Coordinates of C-alpha atoms and ligand atoms in Angstrom, one line a residue:
X1 CA -1.2 34.7 -107.1
X2 CA -1.2 38.5 -107.5
X3 CA -3.3 39.9 -110.2
X4 CA -1.5 41.2 -113.3
X5 CA -2.1 44.9 -113.6
X6 CA -4.9 44.9 -111.1
X7 CA -7.6 47.4 -112.0
X8 CA -9.2 48.4 -108.7
X9 CA -12.3 49.7 -110.4
X10 CA -13.2 46.2 -111.6
X11 CA -14.9 43.6 -109.4
X12 CA -13.2 40.4 -108.4
X13 CA -14.0 37.2 -110.5
X14 CA -16.3 34.6 -109.0
X15 CA -13.8 31.8 -109.8
X16 CA -10.4 31.2 -111.3
X17 CA -9.2 29.9 -114.6
X18 CA -8.7 26.2 -115.1
X19 CA -5.5 27.0 -117.0
X20 CA -3.3 30.1 -116.9
X21 CA 0.2 31.2 -117.8
X22 CA 2.4 34.2 -117.4
X23 CA 4.3 33.4 -120.6
X24 CA 3.2 32.8 -124.1
X25 CA 5.7 30.0 -124.8
X26 CA 4.6 28.1 -121.7
X27 CA 1.0 28.5 -122.7
X28 CA 1.6 27.2 -126.2
X29 CA 3.7 24.3 -125.0
X30 CA 1.2 23.2 -122.3
X31 CA -2.0 23.5 -124.3
X32 CA -0.7 22.8 -127.8
X33 CA -3.8 20.8 -128.6
X34 CA -5.9 24.0 -128.7
X35 CA -3.5 27.0 -128.7
X36 CA 0.0 26.6 -130.2
X37 CA 0.4 30.0 -131.8
X38 CA 3.4 32.0 -130.6
X39 CA 2.1 35.0 -132.5
X40 CA -1.3 36.1 -133.7
X41 CA -4.7 35.6 -132.2
X42 CA -5.9 32.4 -133.8
X43 CA -4.6 28.8 -133.6
X44 CA -5.7 26.7 -136.5
X45 CA -4.3 23.4 -137.8
X46 CA -5.0 22.2 -141.4
X47 CA -7.7 24.8 -141.8
X48 CA -9.5 23.9 -138.5
X49 CA -9.7 26.5 -135.8
X50 CA -8.9 25.3 -132.2
X51 CA -8.2 28.4 -130.2
X52 CA -8.6 32.2 -130.1
X53 CA -6.7 34.7 -128.0
X54 CA -8.2 38.1 -127.2
X55 CA -5.7 40.6 -125.9
X56 CA -4.6 44.2 -126.6
X57 CA -6.4 45.0 -129.8
X58 CA -10.0 45.4 -128.9
X59 CA -12.2 47.8 -130.8
X60 CA -15.6 49.6 -130.6
X61 CA -18.3 47.4 -129.1
X62 CA -16.0 44.4 -128.3
X63 CA -17.2 42.8 -125.1
X64 CA -16.7 39.8 -122.8
X65 CA -19.9 38.9 -120.9
X66 CA -20.5 35.8 -118.8
X67 CA -21.7 33.7 -121.7
X68 CA -20.8 35.6 -124.9
X69 CA -17.8 37.4 -126.4
X70 CA -17.9 39.8 -129.3
X71 CA -14.5 40.5 -130.7
X72 CA -12.8 41.5 -134.0
X73 CA -10.9 39.4 -136.5
X74 CA -7.2 40.0 -136.0
X75 CA -4.6 40.8 -138.6
X76 CA -4.2 43.7 -141.1
X77 CA -3.1 46.3 -138.6
X78 CA 0.0 48.5 -139.3
X79 CA 2.0 50.7 -137.1
X80 CA 0.7 54.3 -137.3
X81 CA 3.8 56.5 -137.2
X82 CA 1.9 59.5 -135.8
X83 CA 0.2 57.7 -132.8
X84 CA 2.8 54.9 -132.4
X85 CA -0.2 52.5 -132.2
X86 CA -1.2 49.6 -134.4
X87 CA -4.2 50.6 -136.5
X88 CA -6.1 49.5 -139.6
X89 CA -5.5 51.6 -142.6
X90 CA -7.4 49.6 -145.2
X91 CA -10.4 47.3 -145.5
X92 CA -9.9 43.8 -144.2
X93 CA -9.6 41.4 -147.0
X94 CA -12.7 39.2 -147.2
X95 CA -10.5 36.3 -148.5
X96 CA -7.8 36.5 -145.8
X97 CA -6.8 33.3 -144.2
X98 CA -8.1 34.3 -140.7
X99 CA -11.6 34.7 -142.1
X100 CA -11.5 31.5 -144.0
X101 CA -10.7 29.5 -140.9
X102 CA -13.4 31.4 -138.9
X103 CA -16.0 30.8 -141.6
X104 CA -15.3 27.1 -141.5
X105 CA -15.5 27.0 -137.7
X106 CA -18.9 28.8 -137.9
X107 CA -20.3 26.5 -140.5
X108 CA -19.1 23.4 -138.8
X109 CA -20.1 24.6 -135.3
X110 CA -16.6 23.7 -134.1
X111 CA -16.0 24.0 -130.4
X112 CA -13.0 26.2 -129.8
X113 CA -11.2 27.5 -126.7
X114 CA -10.9 31.2 -125.9
X115 CA -8.1 32.7 -123.9
X116 CA -7.9 36.2 -122.6
X117 CA -4.6 38.2 -122.3
X118 CA -4.2 40.6 -119.4
X119 CA -4.0 43.5 -121.9
X120 CA -7.6 43.0 -123.0
X121 CA -9.2 46.3 -122.0
X122 CA -12.9 45.3 -121.5
X123 CA -12.4 42.3 -119.3
X124 CA -15.4 42.4 -116.8
X125 CA -13.3 41.6 -113.7
X126 CA -9.8 41.9 -112.4
X127 CA -7.8 39.6 -114.7
X128 CA -5.6 37.3 -112.7
X129 CA -2.8 36.3 -115.0
X130 CA -1.0 37.3 -118.3
X131 CA -2.9 34.5 -120.2
X132 CA -6.2 33.1 -118.8
X133 CA -8.1 30.2 -120.5
X134 CA -11.8 31.2 -120.4
X135 CA -13.7 28.1 -121.7
X136 CA -15.1 26.3 -124.7
X137 CA -17.0 28.4 -127.2
X138 CA -18.8 28.2 -130.5
X139 CA -18.9 30.9 -133.1
X140 CA -22.5 32.1 -133.8
X141 CA -22.0 35.1 -136.0
X142 CA -19.4 36.6 -138.3
X143 CA -20.1 39.9 -140.0
X144 CA -18.3 43.0 -141.4
X145 CA -18.6 46.4 -139.8
X146 CA -17.3 49.9 -140.8
X147 CA -15.6 52.4 -138.5
X148 CA -15.9 56.2 -138.4
X149 CA -13.0 56.4 -140.9
X150 CA -15.0 54.2 -143.3
X151 CA -12.6 51.2 -143.0
X152 CA -14.3 47.9 -142.8
X153 CA -13.3 45.0 -140.6
X154 CA -14.9 41.7 -139.5
X155 CA -16.4 40.9 -136.1
X156 CA -17.1 37.5 -134.4
X157 CA -19.7 36.6 -131.8
X158 CA -19.0 33.6 -129.7
X159 CA -21.2 31.8 -127.2
X160 CA -20.0 29.7 -124.3
X161 CA -20.5 26.0 -125.1
X162 CA -21.8 25.0 -121.7
X163 CA -24.6 27.4 -120.7
X164 CA -25.2 25.7 -117.4
X165 CA -22.0 26.4 -115.5
X166 CA -21.1 29.8 -114.0
X167 CA -18.1 31.3 -115.8
X168 CA -15.2 32.1 -113.6
X169 CA -15.0 35.6 -115.0
X170 CA -18.5 36.5 -113.9
X171 CA -18.2 39.2 -111.2
X172 CA -18.2 37.8 -107.7
X173 CA -21.6 38.0 -106.1
X174 CA -23.3 38.3 -109.5
X175 CA -23.2 34.7 -110.5
X176 CA -26.8 34.8 -112.0
X177 CA -25.9 37.7 -114.3
X178 CA -26.4 37.3 -118.0
X179 CA -27.3 33.6 -117.7
X180 CA -29.7 32.8 -120.5
X181 CA -31.0 29.8 -122.4
X182 CA -31.8 29.1 -126.0
X183 CA -35.2 30.6 -126.9
X184 CA -35.3 33.2 -124.2
X185 CA -34.3 36.0 -126.6
X186 CA -34.5 35.9 -130.4
X187 CA -32.7 38.3 -132.7
X188 CA -34.8 38.8 -135.8
X189 CA -33.3 39.3 -139.3
X190 CA -34.4 41.7 -142.0
X191 CA -34.1 41.6 -145.8
X192 CA -32.2 44.4 -147.5
X193 CA -34.4 45.9 -150.2
X194 CA -31.3 46.6 -152.3
X195 CA -29.2 43.4 -152.3
X196 CA -32.0 41.1 -151.1
X197 CA -29.8 39.4 -148.4
X198 CA -30.8 39.0 -144.8
X199 CA -29.0 40.7 -141.9
X200 CA -29.8 40.3 -138.2
X201 CA -31.0 43.4 -136.4
X202 CA -27.8 43.6 -134.3
X203 CA -27.9 47.3 -133.4
X204 CA -30.2 49.1 -130.9
X205 CA -30.3 52.0 -133.3
X206 CA -32.0 50.0 -136.0
X207 CA -31.4 47.6 -138.8
X208 CA -28.3 47.9 -141.0
X209 CA -27.4 45.9 -144.1
X210 CA -24.3 43.8 -143.2
X211 CA -23.5 42.7 -146.7
X212 CA -20.3 44.5 -147.6
X213 CA -20.9 44.0 -151.3
X214 CA -24.1 46.0 -151.1
X215 CA -24.2 49.8 -151.7
X216 CA -26.3 50.1 -148.6
X217 CA -23.7 48.4 -146.5
X218 CA -23.5 49.8 -143.0
X219 CA -25.6 52.8 -143.8
X220 CA -27.5 53.6 -140.7
X221 CA -31.2 54.5 -141.4
X222 CA -31.4 56.7 -138.3
X223 CA -28.3 58.5 -139.4
X224 CA -26.5 57.6 -136.2
X225 CA -22.7 58.0 -135.9
X226 CA -21.4 54.4 -136.7
X227 CA -18.8 54.7 -133.9
X228 CA -21.6 55.2 -131.4
X229 CA -23.8 52.3 -132.4
X230 CA -24.6 49.8 -129.6
X231 CA -25.6 46.1 -129.9
X232 CA -29.2 45.3 -129.4
X233 CA -30.1 43.4 -126.2
X234 CA -31.7 40.6 -128.2
X235 CA -28.5 40.1 -130.2
X236 CA -26.4 39.9 -127.1
X237 CA -28.7 37.8 -125.0
X238 CA -29.8 35.3 -127.7
X239 CA -28.6 31.8 -127.1
X240 CA -28.4 29.1 -129.8
X241 CA -29.3 25.5 -129.6
X242 CA -26.4 23.0 -129.3
X243 CA -26.7 20.5 -132.2
X244 CA -24.6 17.7 -133.6
X245 CA -21.7 15.7 -132.2
X246 CA -19.8 18.4 -130.4
X247 CA -16.7 17.0 -128.7
X248 CA -14.6 19.6 -127.0
X249 CA -10.9 19.0 -126.5
X250 CA -10.2 19.0 -122.7
X251 CA -9.1 22.3 -121.3
X252 CA -6.6 20.6 -119.0
X253 CA -4.5 18.1 -121.0
X254 CA -3.3 14.9 -119.3
X255 CA 0.2 15.0 -117.8
X256 CA 2.8 13.6 -120.2
X257 CA 3.3 10.0 -119.4
X258 CA 5.3 7.2 -121.0
X259 CA 3.6 4.3 -122.6
X260 CA 4.9 0.8 -123.4
X261 CA 7.7 1.3 -125.9
X262 CA 8.6 4.9 -125.0
X263 CA 12.1 5.9 -124.2
X264 CA 10.9 9.1 -122.7
X265 CA 12.9 11.2 -125.3
X266 CA 10.1 11.1 -127.9
X267 CA 8.8 14.4 -129.3
X268 CA 5.8 14.4 -127.1
X269 CA 7.9 14.6 -123.9
X270 CA 9.1 18.1 -124.9
X271 CA 5.6 19.4 -124.5
X272 CA 4.7 21.5 -121.5
X273 CA 2.3 20.5 -118.7
X274 CA -0.6 22.2 -116.9
X275 CA 0.3 21.9 -113.3
X276 CA -2.4 19.8 -111.6
X277 CA -1.9 21.7 -108.3
X278 CA -2.1 25.3 -109.4
X279 CA -3.0 25.1 -113.1
X280 CA 0.0 27.1 -114.3
X281 CA 1.4 26.2 -117.7
X282 CA 5.0 25.1 -117.5
X283 CA 7.5 24.2 -120.2
X284 CA 9.7 21.2 -120.0
X285 CA 12.9 23.0 -119.1
X286 CA 14.9 20.2 -117.4
X287 CA 16.2 16.9 -118.8
X288 CA 15.0 15.3 -115.5
X289 CA 11.4 16.4 -116.0
X290 CA 8.9 19.3 -115.5
X291 CA 9.0 21.9 -112.7
X292 CA 5.9 24.1 -112.2
X293 CA 6.8 27.6 -113.5
X294 CA 4.7 29.2 -110.8
X295 CA 7.3 30.4 -108.2
X296 CA 4.6 29.8 -105.5
X297 CA 4.1 26.2 -106.4
X298 CA 6.4 23.2 -105.8
X299 CA 4.9 20.6 -108.2
X300 CA 7.3 18.5 -110.2
X301 CA 6.7 15.7 -112.7
X302 CA 9.0 13.1 -114.1
X303 CA 8.9 10.5 -116.8
X304 CA 11.4 7.7 -116.3
X305 CA 13.9 7.8 -119.1
X306 CA 14.6 4.3 -120.5
X307 CA 18.1 3.6 -121.7
X308 CA 18.4 4.0 -125.5
X309 CA 20.9 1.4 -126.6
X310 CA 23.6 2.4 -129.0
X311 CA 22.2 -0.3 -131.4
X312 CA 19.1 1.9 -131.7
X313 CA 21.3 4.7 -133.2
X314 CA 22.8 2.3 -135.7
X315 CA 19.3 1.2 -136.6
X316 CA 18.2 4.8 -137.1
X317 CA 21.2 5.4 -139.3
X318 CA 20.3 2.4 -141.6
X319 CA 16.6 3.2 -141.7
X320 CA 16.9 7.0 -142.3
X321 CA 16.0 8.2 -145.7
X322 CA 18.6 10.9 -145.3
X323 CA 21.8 11.6 -147.2
X324 CA 24.3 8.8 -146.6
X325 CA 27.3 10.4 -148.2
X326 CA 29.0 13.8 -147.8
X327 CA 28.4 16.3 -150.6
X328 CA 30.2 19.6 -151.2
X329 CA 30.6 22.4 -153.6
X330 CA 33.8 21.5 -155.5
X331 CA 34.3 25.0 -156.7
X332 CA 34.8 26.3 -153.2
X333 CA 35.6 23.4 -150.8
X334 CA 38.6 21.2 -151.0
X335 CA 38.5 17.5 -149.9
X336 CA 41.1 14.9 -148.9
X337 CA 40.7 11.5 -147.4
X338 CA 43.0 10.6 -144.6
X339 CA 43.5 7.8 -142.1
X340 CA 44.1 8.9 -138.5
X341 CA 44.5 6.3 -135.7
X342 CA 42.0 3.9 -137.1
X343 CA 39.5 6.5 -138.2
X344 CA 38.7 7.3 -141.8
X345 CA 38.9 11.1 -141.9
X346 CA 37.4 13.4 -144.4
X347 CA 39.3 16.7 -144.5
X348 CA 37.7 19.8 -146.0
X349 CA 39.1 23.2 -146.6
X350 CA 37.1 26.4 -146.7
X351 CA 38.1 29.5 -148.7
X352 CA 37.7 33.2 -147.7
X353 CA 36.5 35.8 -150.1
X354 CA 39.9 35.9 -152.0
X355 CA 40.1 32.2 -152.3
X356 CA 42.8 31.6 -149.7
X357 CA 42.0 28.9 -147.2
X358 CA 40.7 30.3 -143.9
X359 CA 39.4 27.2 -142.2
X360 CA 39.1 23.5 -142.2
X361 CA 36.7 20.8 -141.1
X362 CA 37.9 17.3 -140.3
X363 CA 35.3 14.6 -139.9
X364 CA 36.4 11.5 -138.1
X365 CA 34.3 8.4 -139.0
X366 CA 33.9 5.9 -136.1
X367 CA 33.9 2.4 -137.5
X368 CA 31.8 -0.3 -135.8
X369 CA 35.0 -1.5 -134.2
X370 CA 35.8 1.9 -132.8
X371 CA 32.3 2.3 -131.5
X372 CA 32.5 -0.8 -129.3
X373 CA 36.0 -0.1 -127.8
X374 CA 36.4 0.4 -124.1
X375 CA 35.7 4.1 -123.4
X376 CA 34.6 4.4 -127.0
X377 CA 31.2 5.8 -128.2
X378 CA 28.9 3.0 -127.1
X379 CA 30.4 3.0 -123.7
X380 CA 30.2 6.8 -123.4
X381 CA 26.6 7.0 -124.8
X382 CA 25.5 4.5 -122.1
X383 CA 27.5 6.3 -119.4
X384 CA 26.0 9.7 -120.4
X385 CA 22.5 8.4 -120.0
X386 CA 23.2 7.1 -116.5
X387 CA 24.7 10.4 -115.2
X388 CA 23.0 13.6 -114.2
X389 CA 24.5 15.9 -116.8
X390 CA 22.5 18.9 -115.5
X391 CA 21.0 19.4 -118.9
X392 CA 18.5 22.2 -119.3
X393 CA 16.8 24.2 -121.9
X394 CA 17.9 27.9 -121.6
X395 CA 16.4 31.1 -123.0
X396 CA 17.4 31.6 -126.6
X397 CA 15.5 34.8 -127.0
X398 CA 14.1 37.6 -124.8
X399 CA 15.1 36.1 -121.4
X400 CA 12.5 36.9 -118.8
X401 CA 10.0 38.4 -121.3
X402 CA 6.5 37.1 -121.7
X403 CA 7.5 35.9 -125.2
X404 CA 10.8 34.3 -123.9
X405 CA 11.8 31.4 -126.2
X406 CA 13.9 28.4 -125.0
X407 CA 16.4 26.5 -127.1
X408 CA 14.8 23.3 -128.3
X409 CA 17.7 21.2 -127.2
X410 CA 19.0 20.8 -123.6
X411 CA 22.5 21.9 -122.6
X412 CA 25.0 22.2 -119.8
X413 CA 28.4 23.9 -119.7
X414 CA 31.5 22.6 -118.1
X415 CA 34.9 24.2 -117.5
X416 CA 35.4 27.9 -118.2
X417 CA 32.4 30.1 -118.6
X418 CA 31.1 30.3 -122.2
X419 CA 28.5 32.6 -123.6
X420 CA 27.1 30.7 -126.6
X421 CA 24.5 33.2 -127.8
X422 CA 22.5 31.6 -125.0
X423 CA 23.6 32.1 -121.4
X424 CA 24.4 28.7 -120.0
X425 CA 25.5 28.3 -116.3
X426 CA 28.9 26.7 -116.0
X427 CA 30.2 24.0 -113.7
X428 CA 33.9 23.6 -113.2
X429 CA 35.6 20.5 -114.6
X430 CA 36.4 19.5 -111.1
X431 CA 32.7 18.8 -110.5
X432 CA 32.1 17.3 -113.9
X433 CA 30.8 13.7 -114.2
X434 CA 33.3 11.3 -115.7
X435 CA 31.7 11.0 -119.2
X436 CA 32.2 14.8 -119.6
X437 CA 35.9 14.5 -118.7
X438 CA 36.3 11.5 -121.0
X439 CA 34.7 13.5 -123.8
X440 CA 37.1 16.4 -123.1
X441 CA 40.1 14.2 -123.2
X442 CA 39.0 12.5 -126.4
X443 CA 38.3 15.8 -128.2
X444 CA 41.6 17.3 -127.0
X445 CA 43.3 14.3 -128.5
X446 CA 41.4 14.7 -131.8
X447 CA 42.2 18.4 -131.8
X448 CA 45.9 17.8 -131.6
X449 CA 45.8 15.0 -134.2
X450 CA 44.0 17.3 -136.5
X451 CA 46.5 20.2 -136.2
X452 CA 49.4 17.9 -137.0
X453 CA 47.7 16.1 -139.8
X454 CA 46.7 19.4 -141.3
X455 CA 50.2 20.8 -141.1
X456 CA 51.4 17.7 -143.0
X457 CA 48.6 17.9 -145.5
X458 CA 49.0 21.6 -146.3
X459 CA 52.7 21.2 -146.7
X460 CA 52.4 18.1 -149.0
X461 CA 49.6 19.8 -151.1
X462 CA 51.3 23.2 -151.0
X463 CA 48.1 24.8 -149.8
X464 CA 48.3 28.4 -148.8
X465 CA 46.2 29.2 -145.7
X466 CA 45.5 32.3 -143.7
X467 CA 47.9 32.0 -140.7
X468 CA 46.0 34.5 -138.6
X469 CA 42.9 32.4 -138.8
X470 CA 44.5 29.0 -138.6
X471 CA 47.1 29.1 -135.9
X472 CA 48.9 25.8 -135.6
X473 CA 49.7 25.9 -131.9
X474 CA 46.9 23.9 -130.2
X475 CA 45.7 24.8 -126.7
X476 CA 44.2 22.3 -124.3
X477 CA 40.4 22.7 -124.4
X478 CA 39.2 24.4 -121.2
X479 CA 35.5 24.3 -121.9
X480 CA 32.9 21.7 -122.9
X481 CA 29.3 22.3 -123.9
X482 CA 27.1 19.2 -123.7
X483 CA 24.0 19.2 -125.7
X484 CA 21.2 16.7 -125.4
X485 CA 18.7 16.3 -128.3
X486 CA 15.4 14.6 -127.8
X487 CA 13.5 13.5 -130.9
X488 CA 12.9 16.5 -133.3
X489 CA 15.4 18.8 -131.7
X490 CA 17.7 20.7 -134.0
X491 CA 20.4 23.4 -133.9
X492 CA 19.8 25.9 -136.7
X493 CA 22.4 27.9 -138.6
X494 CA 24.7 29.8 -136.3
X495 CA 28.5 30.4 -135.9
X496 CA 30.8 29.8 -133.0
X497 CA 32.6 33.0 -133.6
X498 CA 32.8 34.6 -130.1
X499 CA 35.9 36.8 -129.8
X500 CA 37.0 35.0 -126.6
X501 CA 37.5 31.7 -128.4
X502 CA 40.5 30.0 -129.7
X503 CA 40.4 28.8 -133.4
X504 CA 39.4 25.2 -132.8
X505 CA 35.9 23.8 -132.0
X506 CA 35.6 20.0 -131.8
X507 CA 32.4 18.0 -131.4
X508 CA 31.8 14.3 -130.5
X509 CA 28.5 13.1 -131.7
X510 CA 26.8 10.3 -129.8
X511 CA 23.6 8.4 -130.6
X512 CA 21.1 9.3 -133.2
X513 CA 22.4 10.2 -136.7
X514 CA 22.2 13.8 -137.9
X515 CA 23.1 15.9 -140.9
X516 CA 25.6 18.8 -140.5
X517 CA 25.5 21.7 -143.0
X518 CA 27.9 24.5 -143.6
X519 CA 26.8 27.6 -145.6
X520 CA 28.4 30.9 -146.4
X521 CA 27.0 34.1 -144.9
X522 CA 25.6 36.4 -147.5
X523 CA 27.9 39.1 -146.0
X524 CA 31.0 37.0 -146.9
X525 CA 30.5 37.5 -150.6
X526 CA 31.5 33.8 -151.0
X527 CA 29.5 31.5 -153.3
X528 CA 26.2 32.3 -155.1
X529 CA 24.6 35.7 -154.3
X530 CA 21.4 35.2 -152.3
X531 CA 18.6 37.4 -150.9
X532 CA 18.6 35.5 -147.6
X533 CA 21.1 35.7 -144.7
X534 CA 22.9 32.6 -145.9
X535 CA 23.7 31.0 -149.3
X536 CA 23.0 27.4 -150.1
X537 CA 25.0 24.8 -148.2
X538 CA 28.6 24.3 -149.5
X539 CA 29.2 21.2 -147.4
X540 CA 26.7 18.6 -146.0
X541 CA 27.5 15.4 -144.3
X542 CA 25.9 12.7 -142.2
X543 CA 27.2 12.8 -138.6
X544 CA 26.8 9.4 -137.0
X545 CA 27.3 7.7 -133.6
X546 CA 30.9 8.2 -132.5
X547 CA 31.9 10.6 -135.3
X548 CA 34.0 13.6 -134.4
X549 CA 34.0 17.0 -136.2
X550 CA 37.0 19.3 -135.7
X551 CA 36.5 22.9 -137.1
X552 CA 39.6 24.9 -137.2
X553 CA 40.2 28.6 -138.1
X554 CA 38.6 31.6 -136.4
X555 CA 37.6 33.1 -139.8
X556 CA 35.4 30.1 -140.7
X557 CA 32.9 31.5 -138.2
X558 CA 33.2 35.0 -139.7
X559 CA 32.3 33.7 -143.2
X560 CA 30.2 30.6 -142.6
X561 CA 27.5 29.2 -140.4
X562 CA 26.7 25.6 -139.5
X563 CA 23.6 23.7 -138.4
X564 CA 23.0 20.1 -137.1
X565 CA 19.7 18.3 -137.7
X566 CA 19.4 15.0 -135.9
X567 CA 16.9 12.4 -136.7
X568 CA 16.2 9.9 -134.0
X569 CA 15.3 9.4 -130.4
X570 CA 18.4 10.6 -128.5
X571 CA 21.6 12.3 -129.5
X572 CA 24.3 13.9 -127.4
X573 CA 26.9 16.3 -128.8
X574 CA 30.0 17.2 -126.6
X575 CA 31.7 20.3 -128.0
X576 CA 35.0 21.6 -126.7
X577 CA 36.5 25.0 -127.2
X578 CA 39.4 27.0 -125.8
X579 CA 38.4 30.2 -124.1
X580 CA 41.3 32.6 -124.1
X581 CA 41.6 33.8 -120.5
X582 CA 43.5 36.9 -121.6
X583 CA 40.3 38.1 -123.3
X584 CA 38.4 38.2 -120.0
X585 CA 38.9 41.7 -118.7
X586 CA 37.5 41.3 -115.2
X587 CA 40.3 39.7 -113.1
X588 CA 37.9 37.9 -110.9
X589 CA 36.1 36.3 -113.8
X590 CA 39.4 35.5 -115.5
X591 CA 40.7 33.7 -112.4
X592 CA 37.4 31.8 -112.1
X593 CA 37.6 30.8 -115.8
X594 CA 41.1 29.5 -115.3
X595 CA 40.2 27.6 -112.1
X596 CA 37.0 26.1 -113.6
X597 CA 38.8 25.1 -116.8
X598 CA 41.5 23.0 -115.0
X599 CA 41.3 19.4 -115.9
X600 CA 41.4 17.0 -112.9
X601 CA 44.4 14.7 -113.0
X602 CA 44.2 11.1 -114.0
X603 CA 41.5 11.6 -116.7
X604 CA 43.8 11.4 -119.7
X605 CA 44.0 7.7 -119.8
X606 CA 40.2 7.2 -119.6
X607 CA 39.7 8.6 -123.1
X608 CA 39.4 6.7 -126.2
X609 CA 42.1 7.9 -128.5
X610 CA 41.9 5.8 -131.6
X611 CA 44.5 3.2 -132.5
X612 CA 45.9 1.4 -135.4
X613 CA 46.1 -1.7 -133.2
X614 CA 43.1 -4.0 -132.7
X615 CA 42.6 -2.9 -129.0
X616 CA 40.2 -4.2 -126.5
X617 CA 36.5 -4.3 -127.2
X618 CA 33.7 -3.8 -124.8
X619 CA 31.8 -6.7 -123.5
X620 CA 28.4 -5.2 -123.2
X621 CA 25.2 -7.2 -123.3
X622 CA 23.6 -7.7 -126.6
X623 CA 21.1 -4.8 -126.9
X624 CA 23.7 -2.2 -126.2
X625 CA 26.1 -3.2 -128.9
X626 CA 26.4 -2.0 -132.5
X627 CA 24.7 -4.4 -134.8
X628 CA 28.0 -5.4 -136.2
X629 CA 29.0 -7.5 -133.3
Ligands
AKG1 O1 25.1 19.3 -132.1 C1 26.2 19.5 -132.7 O2 26.8 18.5 -133.2 C2 26.7 20.8 -133.0 C3 26.7 21.7 -131.8 C4 27.1 23.1 -132.2 O3 27.2 23.5 -133.3 C5 27.5 24.0 -131.1 O4 27.5 23.5 -129.9 O5 27.9 25.1 -131.4
FE2_2 FE1 28.2 25.4 -133.3

């Protein structure tokens, strides 16, 4: 691999890191046991320090040697508007959380892992990657210093845990350099005559009191410039004895593997891996498994997914301690209960700022009978698990950047191209697997049922609605976004308000139960005033296996956001929209959208479309049925 920012003046390293990454998210995903901090330089969990990252912000006298590191405690820097650099403008707080955690690690002699970023200026050799795991270390000293501007900050000295091995960052050809053992050097301490506390003689220029409560703190006897002080050889070369039960976490975590009862969709299977071939950290991007993120490496890893029976979703629904019934703000939201083709339907209306209805949400409740119908939810859930739905996690933020973030759910787009905040590649309906087409047909049916039921409801109830927002001429859906949720995946508050979209968005929910929330945007002026971006939820409801949600009204996305929080092992959401081809300016892209959005013939009759009649039920084996059979 090519070196990042190679500095020709530096020597080559004598080895290579056991773990490395060119992206922060991949690093955090792959080595979450010791560094899972997407920002900041420390990773601690419940007050215990596990990992430390040294990168851009090095200060005077910071150093990385073969067996020791001297660095500064992060945090407390602000952007200096004159230099454009991050700088400390005030004394570091002795009680800050970073220091608390470091003190505990020092006192407990915790073994931690240190990682160096490529922006670290004093790295002794050419640094190979953006993030490089160094090794296990223990903290030996923690003390405050003062800079030339009289601002105090804390420093840390770390010693490599294993003093026998040669560090990979030792310059090539100098493998014996700076290798010392306990007792070879001893750094003496001296008592301060003023505060009567001891401080080590850490500087070559002479002893200095390191108690920042003392009036003699950091006053140099020799009168030397504090910015020019240098550490004493004894302080740098001293090595401490290893004591106590010290059990380091492995630098290279085991590859994710399924055990006895695992379905392969549990939370732990969303973690990253350290490639056993090239040691690159890689995120789990694909439904099918892991692919090494190093473009020069071809390693892949899979964990067989075991079919999650629909009965499991029903069990999760019954066991969950979550809200079982819908709740809504009666001052804002209207509610009616309808019956449509065998479904119990909750119909909600949403007001705009002036109180006129701008949107509606219809929730179709799948009964246990509906769930088990041929082509119904149980059938579709099972079929979806058998197909390759090309599900992938896509960049949600900063695509390509070293801090790129992926969505936590997996998605694939079918039909016309749709840019849903996140860029998701699209596949034409002609190449879509059958469950996707069945989903489209069912949602298109629900869409049309909703529009006619709404017309009838609004007329009967004499409800005034905003006609611009809530057009009553339905279009056939030409796009479907399939989302796959492993355990602990969510979709946070967002709207589906892209200007290319028709006014209706319909979702079929399959598998694990979830809660859907709607909240007004603060900018809408609807509901209670809040400081945040969104007000409190005005509608919350459980969304269970087989339920369908139809949102109608373009303005609903202007004024409200929605989120879905599943709870369980595996959930799919199939969401259909209509992308208005006339809004696509580029003629080639428009023609492609029309072509890709065409529904293949003969699919219509495959969809489950509800019925008032008893209908045919599936004859699946026991474990794949609803518990009601
Ligand atoms: O998972 C869901 O049910 C909702 C998905 C959603 O909101 C979306 O795709 O925009
Ligand atoms: Fe959405």
